[in-house]
C-alpha cells in the first residue's frame, strides 16, 4: 500500500481522521524543530516552539486554505512563537547549541572516521556560531533558504516580505557568514603595526583564561578608544565584534578560541 500524499492526508485530517493529522504533522516535525533551534538558540526553546506550532496547527488546520505549502504555513506559525519566546527571554542568557546537538537533524556518512567526525563537529560548531552572530533578519533568511531549502518565493512568504527583499537579506547574510567563518578559522590579516603597551598591560591575563562577554566588552572599549590598536589588530577587532554580536552572556567555543588567538597575536607583536 503506497503512502498517502500530503493532499490526501490533508483531506482525511479535515474529515476528522486523527491518524492522518498526526502523520501529517509528524512529516514536518523535524524541520519545524530545526528552524526553532537555529532561530531561538536553545533546545528548550526549540521544543517549546515545536509544541506550540503543532498545537496551533492541530487546532487551526481547518483555517488553512492551501494557498501555500503546508510547510510554509508551519514555518509562519513557528516564526510567530519563536518571536514571542525571544521577547519573553529578552535580557536572559542565550544557550549555545551546536549543529550536532543530539536532537538536531544531522546526516553522517557511514564510512566517516573518528578524525573526520571530530572535524565535522568542529566545523559544525564554527558554522553555528557564525550563523548565531548574524542579525536576526539575515539569520532567518539564511536558515529558510540555505538550511531548510525553501525557495526564495516560499521563504519570502514565510517572512512576509517581497522576494527581492528576501534575496537582498540572503545576499548580505551569506557575505557576513563568510566573514564570520574566516574570523573564526583564524584567517584574518596579521597585525602590521607595533603593539600597544596599554593593551598588553590591561588584557594579557585574558590569553590564559576563558573569554566571556565581559572580556569582549573590555576589549571592545579599548579598541574604540585606541586608534592604533584598531588599525593594527584587524583580526582582534573582527573577533571581538563577532563575540559582542552573540546574543546572551554565553560565548560559543569557536568564538572564544578566535578571540584568544587574535589577542595572543596582538600582544606578541
Short mmCIF file of C-alpha atoms in Angstrom, two decimals:
data_model
loop_
_atom_site.label_atom_id
_atom_site.label_comp_id
_atom_site.label_asym_id
_atom_site.label_seq_id
_atom_site.Cartn_x
_atom_site.Cartn_y
_atom_site.Cartn_z
CA UNK A 1 0.00 0.00 0.00
CA UNK A 2 1.53 3.31 -1.09
CA UNK A 3 1.96 6.11 1.44
CA UNK A 4 -0.71 8.77 1.29
CA UNK A 5 0.24 12.06 -0.29
CA UNK A 6 0.15 15.28 1.68
CA UNK A 7 -3.02 16.35 -0.16
CA UNK A 8 -4.70 13.07 0.73
CA UNK A 9 -3.64 13.40 4.35
CA UNK A 10 -4.96 16.96 4.45
CA UNK A 11 -8.35 15.88 3.12
CA UNK A 12 -8.53 12.98 5.58
CA UNK A 13 -7.49 15.19 8.50
CA UNK A 14 -10.16 17.76 7.66
CA UNK A 15 -12.67 14.93 7.55
CA UNK A 16 -11.81 14.05 11.14
CA UNK A 17 -9.12 11.39 10.65
CA UNK A 18 -6.89 11.93 13.71
CA UNK A 19 -4.31 9.45 12.41
CA UNK A 20 -3.97 11.38 9.17
CA UNK A 21 -3.45 14.61 11.09
CA UNK A 22 -0.81 13.03 13.29
CA UNK A 23 1.03 11.60 10.28
CA UNK A 24 0.84 14.93 8.50
CA UNK A 25 2.36 16.85 11.39
CA UNK A 26 4.98 14.16 12.05
CA UNK A 27 6.27 14.62 8.50
CA UNK A 28 7.10 18.26 9.29
CA UNK A 29 8.09 17.92 12.94
CA UNK A 30 11.84 17.73 12.34
CA UNK A 31 12.06 20.77 10.09
CA UNK A 32 9.99 22.89 12.49
CA UNK A 33 12.29 21.86 15.33
CA UNK A 34 15.42 22.68 13.30
CA UNK A 35 14.03 26.11 12.48
CA UNK A 36 13.28 26.80 16.15
CA UNK A 37 16.73 25.61 17.19
CA UNK A 38 18.55 27.90 14.77
CA UNK A 39 16.35 30.93 15.35
CA UNK A 40 15.80 30.67 19.12
CA UNK A 41 19.24 29.32 20.02
CA UNK A 42 18.44 26.57 22.52
CA UNK A 43 16.92 23.10 22.57
CA UNK A 44 14.47 24.10 25.30
CA UNK A 45 13.09 26.99 23.25
CA UNK A 46 13.06 24.88 20.09
CA UNK A 47 10.96 22.24 21.85
CA UNK A 48 8.56 24.93 23.07
CA UNK A 49 8.27 26.35 19.56
CA UNK A 50 7.64 22.89 18.13
CA UNK A 51 4.97 22.11 20.70
CA UNK A 52 3.15 25.42 20.23
CA UNK A 53 3.41 25.20 16.44
CA UNK A 54 1.99 21.68 16.23
CA UNK A 55 -0.75 22.53 18.72
CA UNK A 56 -1.74 25.61 16.71
CA UNK A 57 -1.68 23.56 13.51
CA UNK A 58 -3.85 20.88 15.14
CA UNK A 59 -6.40 23.47 16.23
CA UNK A 60 -6.31 25.60 13.11
CA UNK A 61 -5.96 23.14 10.24
CA UNK A 62 -9.49 23.93 9.11
CA UNK A 63 -8.41 27.55 8.50
CA UNK A 64 -5.52 26.53 6.25
CA UNK A 65 -6.77 27.05 2.70
CA UNK A 66 -3.81 25.52 0.90
CA UNK A 67 -2.80 28.70 -0.95
CA UNK A 68 0.79 27.93 0.05
CA UNK A 69 2.58 24.73 1.03
CA UNK A 70 1.75 23.31 4.44
CA UNK A 71 5.43 23.65 5.40
CA UNK A 72 5.28 27.39 4.66
CA UNK A 73 2.29 27.78 6.96
CA UNK A 74 4.06 25.81 9.70
CA UNK A 75 7.17 27.98 9.37
CA UNK A 76 4.97 31.06 9.73
CA UNK A 77 3.47 29.65 12.94
CA UNK A 78 6.93 28.68 14.25
CA UNK A 79 8.27 32.12 13.41
CA UNK A 80 5.49 33.73 15.44
CA UNK A 81 6.11 31.59 18.51
CA UNK A 82 9.87 31.95 18.26
CA UNK A 83 9.46 35.74 18.19
CA UNK A 84 7.32 35.59 21.30
CA UNK A 85 9.92 33.49 23.10
CA UNK A 86 12.73 35.88 22.17
CA UNK A 87 10.75 38.81 23.53
CA UNK A 88 9.91 36.83 26.66
CA UNK A 89 13.54 35.91 27.26
CA UNK A 90 14.97 39.34 26.41
CA UNK A 91 17.89 40.01 28.72
CA UNK A 92 18.28 36.36 29.73
CA UNK A 93 21.38 34.34 28.80
CA UNK A 94 21.03 32.52 25.48
CA UNK A 95 22.37 28.97 25.43
CA UNK A 96 24.61 27.94 22.57
CA UNK A 97 23.55 24.83 20.71
CA UNK A 98 25.96 23.35 18.13
CA UNK A 99 24.74 22.00 14.83
CA UNK A 100 25.42 18.48 16.08
CA UNK A 101 23.19 18.77 19.15
CA UNK A 102 21.61 15.34 19.80
CA UNK A 103 18.11 16.38 18.79
CA UNK A 104 19.17 18.41 15.77
CA UNK A 105 18.92 16.89 12.33
CA UNK A 106 22.19 15.55 11.02
CA UNK A 107 23.34 13.14 8.33
CA UNK A 108 26.64 11.36 9.00
CA UNK A 109 28.40 9.24 6.41
CA UNK A 110 28.69 5.59 7.42
CA UNK A 111 32.35 5.47 6.49
CA UNK A 112 33.30 8.59 8.47
CA UNK A 113 36.43 8.03 10.56
CA UNK A 114 36.69 9.38 14.14
CA UNK A 115 39.01 12.14 12.91
CA UNK A 116 36.59 13.14 10.17
CA UNK A 117 33.67 13.02 12.57
CA UNK A 118 35.56 15.23 15.03
CA UNK A 119 36.41 17.70 12.27
CA UNK A 120 32.79 17.72 11.14
CA UNK A 121 31.67 18.52 14.69
CA UNK A 122 34.20 21.33 14.99
CA UNK A 123 33.17 22.81 11.66
CA UNK A 124 29.54 22.46 12.67
CA UNK A 125 30.22 24.46 15.83
CA UNK A 126 32.04 27.13 13.83
CA UNK A 127 29.20 27.37 11.34
CA UNK A 128 26.52 27.52 14.01
CA UNK A 129 28.41 30.23 15.91
CA UNK A 130 28.79 32.21 12.67
CA UNK A 131 25.05 31.86 11.95
CA UNK A 132 24.13 32.82 15.51
CA UNK A 133 26.16 36.03 15.18
CA UNK A 134 24.14 37.21 12.17
CA UNK A 135 21.46 39.87 12.65
CA UNK A 136 18.06 38.24 13.18
CA UNK A 137 16.65 39.12 9.75
CA UNK A 138 19.71 37.77 7.97
CA UNK A 139 19.81 34.63 10.13
CA UNK A 140 16.17 33.98 9.34
CA UNK A 141 16.64 34.36 5.58
CA UNK A 142 19.73 32.14 5.59
CA UNK A 143 18.04 29.46 7.71
CA UNK A 144 14.96 29.26 5.50
CA UNK A 145 16.87 29.23 2.20
CA UNK A 146 20.21 27.54 2.85
CA UNK A 147 19.40 25.30 5.82
CA UNK A 148 15.78 24.34 5.21
CA UNK A 149 15.95 24.58 1.43
CA UNK A 150 12.88 26.73 0.79
CA UNK A 151 12.65 28.58 -2.49
CA UNK A 152 13.05 32.34 -2.43
CA UNK A 153 9.32 32.69 -3.01
CA UNK A 154 8.46 30.34 -0.13
CA UNK A 155 10.92 31.99 2.24
CA UNK A 156 9.61 35.44 1.36
CA UNK A 157 6.06 34.25 2.06
CA UNK A 158 7.08 32.92 5.47
CA UNK A 159 8.76 36.20 6.43
CA UNK A 160 6.09 38.36 4.82
CA UNK A 161 8.30 40.42 2.52
CA UNK A 162 8.89 40.75 -1.22
CA UNK A 163 11.12 38.20 -2.92
CA UNK A 164 13.58 40.91 -3.91
CA UNK A 165 13.92 41.99 -0.28
CA UNK A 166 14.40 38.37 0.81
CA UNK A 167 17.16 37.87 -1.75
CA UNK A 168 18.85 41.06 -0.58
CA UNK A 169 18.82 39.85 3.03
CA UNK A 170 20.11 36.46 1.94
CA UNK A 171 22.99 38.01 -0.01
CA UNK A 172 24.04 40.10 2.99
CA UNK A 173 23.72 37.06 5.25
CA UNK A 174 25.95 34.92 3.02
CA UNK A 175 28.59 37.64 2.76
CA UNK A 176 28.57 38.21 6.53
CA UNK A 177 28.58 34.48 7.23
CA UNK A 178 31.72 34.00 5.14
CA UNK A 179 33.39 36.86 7.01
CA UNK A 180 32.44 35.32 10.37
CA UNK A 181 33.76 31.90 9.35
CA UNK A 182 37.05 33.40 8.17
CA UNK A 183 37.37 35.19 11.51
CA UNK A 184 36.62 32.04 13.49
CA UNK A 185 39.07 29.96 11.49
CA UNK A 186 41.86 32.44 12.17
CA UNK A 187 42.44 33.55 8.61
CA UNK A 188 42.34 37.27 9.34
CA UNK A 189 45.10 39.63 8.37
CA UNK A 190 48.10 39.67 10.67
CA UNK A 191 48.87 42.81 12.67
CA UNK A 192 51.21 45.14 10.83
CA UNK A 193 51.93 47.81 13.41
CA UNK A 194 53.68 47.94 16.82
CA UNK A 195 51.77 46.58 19.78
CA UNK A 196 50.09 48.70 22.41
CA UNK A 197 51.58 48.70 25.90
CA UNK A 198 48.23 49.52 27.48
CA UNK A 199 46.57 46.62 25.69
CA UNK A 200 49.32 44.27 26.84
CA UNK A 201 49.21 45.54 30.41
CA UNK A 202 45.44 45.51 30.82
CA UNK A 203 44.43 42.47 28.82
CA UNK A 204 47.27 39.93 28.70
CA UNK A 205 45.64 37.98 31.55
CA UNK A 206 42.80 37.02 29.20
CA UNK A 207 45.04 35.00 26.91
CA UNK A 208 45.39 32.30 29.54
CA UNK A 209 41.79 32.17 30.75
CA UNK A 210 38.39 31.76 29.23
CA UNK A 211 36.82 34.57 27.25
CA UNK A 212 33.37 35.78 28.25
CA UNK A 213 31.21 38.73 27.25
CA UNK A 214 32.85 40.90 29.91
CA UNK A 215 36.23 40.21 28.29
CA UNK A 216 34.88 41.12 24.88
CA UNK A 217 33.27 44.29 26.24
CA UNK A 218 36.59 45.38 27.77
CA UNK A 219 38.47 44.62 24.55
CA UNK A 220 35.86 46.48 22.54
CA UNK A 221 36.16 49.51 24.81
CA UNK A 222 39.94 49.59 24.39
CA UNK A 223 39.80 49.22 20.62
CA UNK A 224 37.23 52.00 20.39
CA UNK A 225 39.48 54.50 22.15
CA UNK A 226 42.84 53.32 20.80
CA UNK A 227 43.00 54.08 17.08
CA UNK A 228 46.44 52.48 16.75
CA UNK A 229 45.17 49.12 18.03
CA UNK A 230 42.04 49.34 15.91
CA UNK A 231 44.19 49.85 12.79
CA UNK A 232 46.90 47.35 13.68
CA UNK A 233 44.90 44.45 15.01
CA UNK A 234 42.17 43.84 12.48
CA UNK A 235 41.74 40.16 13.40
CA UNK A 236 41.23 41.04 17.07
CA UNK A 237 38.72 43.75 16.19
CA UNK A 238 36.74 41.37 13.98
CA UNK A 239 36.79 38.62 16.61
CA UNK A 240 35.62 40.95 19.36
CA UNK A 241 32.90 42.37 17.14
CA UNK A 242 31.66 38.87 16.39
CA UNK A 243 31.78 38.00 20.09
CA UNK A 244 29.69 41.05 21.01
CA UNK A 245 27.09 40.19 18.37
CA UNK A 246 26.28 36.84 20.01
CA UNK A 247 23.01 37.16 21.97
CA UNK A 248 23.05 36.46 25.69
CA UNK A 249 26.00 36.02 28.04
CA UNK A 250 27.37 32.74 26.71
CA UNK A 251 30.18 32.83 24.13
CA UNK A 252 30.43 29.79 21.81
CA UNK A 253 33.70 27.89 21.96
CA UNK A 254 34.82 28.79 18.39
CA UNK A 255 34.34 32.48 19.18
CA UNK A 256 36.28 32.23 22.45
CA UNK A 257 39.10 30.50 20.59
CA UNK A 258 39.17 33.14 17.85
CA UNK A 259 39.34 35.98 20.39
CA UNK A 260 42.12 34.26 22.36
CA UNK A 261 44.19 33.61 19.23
CA UNK A 262 43.75 37.14 17.92
CA UNK A 263 44.60 38.60 21.32
CA UNK A 264 47.69 36.42 21.60
CA UNK A 265 48.92 37.63 18.18
CA UNK A 266 48.22 41.24 19.12
CA UNK A 267 50.07 41.02 22.42
CA UNK A 268 53.04 39.22 20.83
CA UNK A 269 53.56 42.00 18.31
#
